[in-house]
mmCIF file of C-alpha atoms in Angstrom:
data_model
loop_
_atom_site.group_PDB
_atom_site.id
_atom_site.type_symbol
_atom_site.label_atom_id
_atom_site.label_comp_id
_atom_site.label_asym_id
_atom_site.label_seq_id
_atom_site.Cartn_x
_atom_site.Cartn_y
_atom_site.Cartn_z
ATOM 1 C CA MET A 1 4.216 -10.058 -41.736
ATOM 2 C CA ARG A 2 1.523 -7.604 -42.720
ATOM 3 C CA LEU A 3 -1.211 -9.901 -41.387
ATOM 4 C CA ALA A 4 0.633 -10.231 -38.077
ATOM 5 C CA ARG A 5 0.877 -6.455 -37.806
ATOM 6 C CA TYR A 6 -2.872 -6.064 -38.444
ATOM 7 C CA ALA A 7 -3.637 -8.771 -35.908
ATOM 8 C CA LEU A 8 -1.443 -7.071 -33.305
ATOM 9 C CA THR A 9 -3.071 -3.700 -34.027
ATOM 10 C CA ALA A 10 -6.545 -5.217 -33.682
ATOM 11 C CA LEU A 11 -5.576 -6.884 -30.417
ATOM 12 C CA LEU A 12 -4.215 -3.624 -28.997
ATOM 13 C CA CYS A 13 -7.320 -1.700 -30.078
ATOM 14 C CA ALA A 14 -9.530 -4.284 -28.397
ATOM 15 C CA ALA A 15 -7.466 -4.152 -25.206
ATOM 16 C CA LEU A 16 -7.453 -0.347 -24.854
ATOM 17 C CA PRO A 17 -11.060 -0.011 -23.649
ATOM 18 C CA MET A 18 -10.461 -2.815 -21.129
ATOM 19 C CA ALA A 19 -7.326 -1.089 -19.852
ATOM 20 C CA ALA A 20 -9.211 2.195 -19.523
ATOM 21 C CA ALA A 21 -12.011 0.441 -17.644
ATOM 22 C CA VAL A 22 -9.544 -1.094 -15.209
ATOM 23 C CA GLU A 23 -7.821 2.275 -14.716
ATOM 24 C CA ARG A 24 -11.189 3.876 -13.937
ATOM 25 C CA CYS A 25 -12.366 1.175 -11.582
ATOM 26 C CA ALA A 26 -12.411 2.195 -7.936
ATOM 27 C CA ARG A 27 -10.266 0.739 -5.173
ATOM 28 C CA PRO A 28 -11.922 0.056 -1.784
ATOM 29 C CA ASP A 29 -11.043 3.458 -0.289
ATOM 30 C CA GLU A 30 -12.173 5.173 -3.491
ATOM 31 C CA LEU A 31 -15.473 3.272 -3.443
ATOM 32 C CA ARG A 32 -16.085 4.550 0.069
ATOM 33 C CA ALA A 33 -15.393 8.107 -1.128
ATOM 34 C CA LEU A 34 -17.788 7.664 -4.064
ATOM 35 C CA ASN A 35 -20.403 6.262 -1.689
ATOM 36 C CA ALA A 36 -19.863 9.215 0.665
ATOM 37 C CA ARG A 37 -20.564 11.612 -2.214
ATOM 38 C CA VAL A 38 -23.787 9.747 -3.048
ATOM 39 C CA LEU A 39 -24.878 9.832 0.603
ATOM 40 C CA GLN A 40 -24.023 13.509 0.939
ATOM 41 C CA THR A 41 -25.971 14.288 -2.245
ATOM 42 C CA ARG A 42 -28.990 12.393 -0.922
ATOM 43 C CA LEU A 43 -28.789 14.389 2.299
ATOM 44 C CA VAL A 44 -28.529 17.707 0.413
ATOM 45 C CA VAL A 45 -31.545 16.892 -1.741
ATOM 46 C CA THR A 46 -33.466 15.728 1.332
ATOM 47 C CA ALA A 47 -32.630 19.002 3.064
ATOM 48 C CA LEU A 48 -33.846 21.070 0.118
ATOM 49 C CA ALA A 49 -36.843 18.974 -0.951
ATOM 50 C CA CYS A 50 -38.084 18.130 2.539
ATOM 51 C CA GLY A 51 -37.276 21.275 4.491
ATOM 52 C CA ALA A 52 -34.576 19.578 6.548
ATOM 53 C CA GLN A 53 -31.829 22.205 6.241
ATOM 54 C CA PRO A 54 -31.218 22.465 10.016
ATOM 55 C CA ARG A 55 -30.766 18.692 10.272
ATOM 56 C CA TYR A 56 -28.441 18.697 7.259
ATOM 57 C CA ASN A 57 -26.351 21.513 8.730
ATOM 58 C CA ALA A 58 -26.072 19.712 12.085
ATOM 59 C CA VAL A 59 -25.012 16.409 10.490
ATOM 60 C CA VAL A 60 -22.507 18.005 8.110
ATOM 61 C CA THR A 61 -21.003 20.061 10.931
ATOM 62 C CA ALA A 62 -20.635 16.979 13.139
ATOM 63 C CA LEU A 63 -19.171 14.894 10.302
ATOM 64 C CA ARG A 64 -17.019 17.619 8.731
ATOM 65 C CA PRO A 65 -13.610 15.903 9.305
ATOM 66 C CA ALA A 66 -14.824 12.574 7.895
ATOM 67 C CA LEU A 67 -16.540 14.249 4.948
ATOM 68 C CA ARG A 68 -13.400 16.250 4.161
ATOM 69 C CA ARG A 69 -11.313 13.054 4.149
ATOM 70 C CA GLN A 70 -13.814 11.384 1.840
ATOM 71 C CA GLY A 71 -13.882 14.468 -0.401
ATOM 72 C CA ALA A 72 -10.096 14.412 -0.727
ATOM 73 C CA ALA A 73 -10.204 10.698 -1.582
ATOM 74 C CA LEU A 74 -12.899 11.377 -4.191
ATOM 75 C CA ARG A 75 -10.799 14.080 -5.867
ATOM 76 C CA ALA A 76 -7.782 11.743 -5.805
ATOM 77 C CA TYR A 77 -9.827 9.009 -7.496
ATOM 78 C CA PHE A 78 -10.903 11.342 -10.295
ATOM 79 C CA ARG A 79 -7.314 12.559 -10.779
ATOM 80 C CA ARG A 80 -6.100 8.956 -10.987
ATOM 81 C CA ALA A 81 -8.901 7.855 -13.302
ATOM 82 C CA TYR A 82 -9.124 10.882 -15.605
ATOM 83 C CA GLY A 83 -5.878 12.824 -15.291
ATOM 84 C CA GLN A 84 -6.191 16.289 -16.840
ATOM 85 C CA GLY A 85 -9.959 15.898 -17.265
ATOM 86 C CA ALA A 86 -10.533 15.090 -13.589
ATOM 87 C CA GLU A 87 -12.175 18.356 -12.566
ATOM 88 C CA ALA A 88 -14.695 18.342 -15.419
ATOM 89 C CA ARG A 89 -15.471 14.656 -14.821
ATOM 90 C CA LEU A 90 -15.950 15.243 -11.092
ATOM 91 C CA ASP A 91 -18.247 18.205 -11.765
ATOM 92 C CA GLY A 92 -20.277 16.091 -14.194
ATOM 93 C CA PHE A 93 -20.437 13.236 -11.698
ATOM 94 C CA VAL A 94 -21.692 15.478 -8.870
ATOM 95 C CA THR A 95 -24.236 17.138 -11.185
ATOM 96 C CA ARG A 96 -25.536 13.765 -12.407
ATOM 97 C CA LEU A 97 -25.951 12.530 -8.832
ATOM 98 C CA ALA A 98 -27.837 15.690 -7.834
ATOM 99 C CA ASN A 99 -30.125 15.498 -10.865
ATOM 100 C CA GLU A 100 -30.911 11.830 -10.252
ATOM 101 C CA GLN A 101 -31.649 12.444 -6.568
ATOM 102 C CA SER A 102 -33.837 15.423 -7.437
ATOM 103 C CA LEU A 103 -35.847 13.269 -9.843
ATOM 104 C CA ALA A 104 -36.168 10.549 -7.195
ATOM 105 C CA SER A 105 -37.425 13.080 -4.652
ATOM 106 C CA SER A 106 -40.001 14.368 -7.139
ATOM 107 C CA ALA A 107 -41.235 10.892 -8.048
ATOM 108 C CA ASN A 108 -42.314 10.023 -4.495
ATOM 109 C CA ARG A 109 -41.701 12.937 -2.162
ATOM 110 C CA ALA A 110 -43.192 11.305 0.956
ATOM 111 C CA ALA A 111 -41.084 8.142 0.669
ATOM 112 C CA TYR A 112 -37.963 10.119 -0.223
ATOM 113 C CA CYS A 113 -38.387 12.445 2.751
ATOM 114 C CA ALA A 114 -39.063 9.522 5.101
ATOM 115 C CA ALA A 115 -35.882 7.751 3.956
ATOM 116 C CA GLY A 116 -33.917 10.983 4.301
ATOM 117 C CA ALA A 117 -35.283 11.601 7.794
ATOM 118 C CA ALA A 118 -34.237 8.080 8.814
ATOM 119 C CA ALA A 119 -30.732 8.707 7.464
ATOM 120 C CA PHE A 120 -30.491 11.976 9.391
ATOM 121 C CA THR A 121 -31.662 10.269 12.586
ATOM 122 C CA ALA A 122 -29.072 7.505 12.248
ATOM 123 C CA LEU A 123 -26.262 9.934 11.467
ATOM 124 C CA GLU A 124 -27.222 12.337 14.263
ATOM 125 C CA ALA A 125 -27.192 9.506 16.782
ATOM 126 C CA ALA A 126 -23.917 7.820 15.893
ATOM 127 C CA HIS A 127 -21.992 10.450 13.927
ATOM 128 C CA ALA A 128 -18.732 9.279 12.323
ATOM 129 C CA ALA A 129 -19.151 5.600 13.204
ATOM 130 C CA GLU A 130 -22.550 5.537 11.515
ATOM 131 C CA LEU A 131 -21.187 7.352 8.472
ATOM 132 C CA GLU A 132 -18.443 4.750 8.098
ATOM 133 C CA ARG A 133 -20.982 1.924 8.395
ATOM 134 C CA ARG A 134 -23.265 3.527 5.832
ATOM 135 C CA LEU A 135 -20.448 3.889 3.298
ATOM 136 C CA ASP A 136 -20.568 0.128 2.753
ATOM 137 C CA ASP A 137 -24.228 0.270 1.647
ATOM 138 C CA SER A 138 -24.568 -1.329 -1.810
ATOM 139 C CA SER A 139 -27.418 1.026 -2.772
ATOM 140 C CA LEU A 140 -24.896 3.874 -2.699
ATOM 141 C CA ALA A 141 -22.630 2.030 -5.138
ATOM 142 C CA ALA A 142 -25.606 1.384 -7.407
ATOM 143 C CA ALA A 143 -26.169 5.145 -7.603
ATOM 144 C CA HIS A 144 -22.633 6.052 -8.709
ATOM 145 C CA ARG A 145 -22.274 3.036 -11.048
ATOM 146 C CA ILE A 146 -18.477 2.904 -10.850
ATOM 147 C CA ALA A 147 -17.131 -0.626 -10.730
ATOM 148 C CA ALA A 148 -14.839 -1.922 -8.041
ATOM 149 C CA CYS A 149 -11.350 -2.838 -9.164
ATOM 150 C CA PRO A 150 -10.659 -6.557 -9.213
ATOM 151 C CA PRO A 151 -8.552 -7.775 -6.299
ATOM 152 C CA PRO A 152 -4.809 -7.646 -6.937
ATOM 153 C CA VAL A 153 -3.300 -10.786 -8.341
ATOM 154 C CA ALA A 154 -1.650 -12.871 -5.669
ATOM 155 C CA ALA A 155 2.037 -12.213 -5.474
ATOM 156 C CA ARG A 156 4.212 -14.747 -7.177
ATOM 157 C CA ALA A 157 7.812 -15.705 -6.715
ATOM 158 C CA ILE A 158 10.085 -16.858 -9.457
ATOM 159 C CA GLN A 159 11.975 -19.970 -8.583
ATOM 160 C CA ARG A 160 14.850 -21.287 -10.643
ATOM 161 C CA HIS A 161 15.217 -24.998 -10.667
ATOM 162 C CA ALA A 162 18.700 -26.224 -10.034
ATOM 163 C CA GLY A 163 19.963 -27.887 -13.099
ATOM 164 C CA GLY A 164 18.254 -26.905 -16.367
ATOM 165 C CA GLY A 165 17.821 -23.223 -15.517
ATOM 166 C CA ALA A 166 14.068 -23.391 -16.188
ATOM 167 C CA VAL A 167 12.058 -20.594 -14.616
ATOM 168 C CA THR A 168 8.717 -21.401 -13.022
ATOM 169 C CA ALA A 169 6.300 -19.056 -11.308
ATOM 170 C CA VAL A 170 5.101 -20.470 -8.001
ATOM 171 C CA PRO A 171 3.065 -18.911 -5.218
ATOM 172 C CA PHE A 172 5.049 -17.595 -2.275
ATOM 173 C CA ALA A 173 5.868 -20.414 0.083
ATOM 174 C CA GLY A 174 3.616 -20.438 3.073
ATOM 175 C CA ALA A 175 0.775 -18.532 1.431
ATOM 176 C CA LYS A 176 -2.529 -19.856 2.711
ATOM 177 C CA GLY A 177 -3.523 -22.953 0.783
ATOM 178 C CA THR A 178 -0.281 -23.127 -1.174
ATOM 179 C CA PRO A 179 2.117 -26.007 -0.894
ATOM 180 C CA ARG A 180 5.654 -25.143 0.033
ATOM 181 C CA PRO A 181 8.194 -26.060 -2.630
ATOM 182 C CA SER A 182 10.391 -28.886 -1.558
ATOM 183 C CA ALA A 183 14.110 -28.301 -1.236
ATOM 184 C CA GLU A 184 15.876 -30.287 -3.912
#
């Protein structure tokens, strides 16, 4: 009995970090919000490091509604992932992004400014549609380093077999690639 209790305790302790990691993973809309924050940080640093403040102001003004939506989604992600510690975690996240972008701009100012100018040009030309397209850029996800949540498990139906009362989980009938259970 004592050994079983220790084994159960060890199993639970091993599972806790995995559960926390899954809770802190980002859903698709949250990933887009995280990516938006990375992009916005890159634009801010480009504006400051490369003297592009007027371009930054024009882009942010044009994209204000979309950026506000993404900002709200970002705050919601941090509340979901960190609960009471959300604000401090979000502040730390934004600070880390800014510091990393500042270091990148210092390492190769000419290349950083050229990439920033190209981003401004694309965003000025297409506005919200271009922002939405850019939020799927994998380099943005690499900068925030927050994993995507695994896809939800396919829904399952419980079907009782007539007769023995056995319960079997089977995919919903008619789901793509799933055989339909035969009527018995």
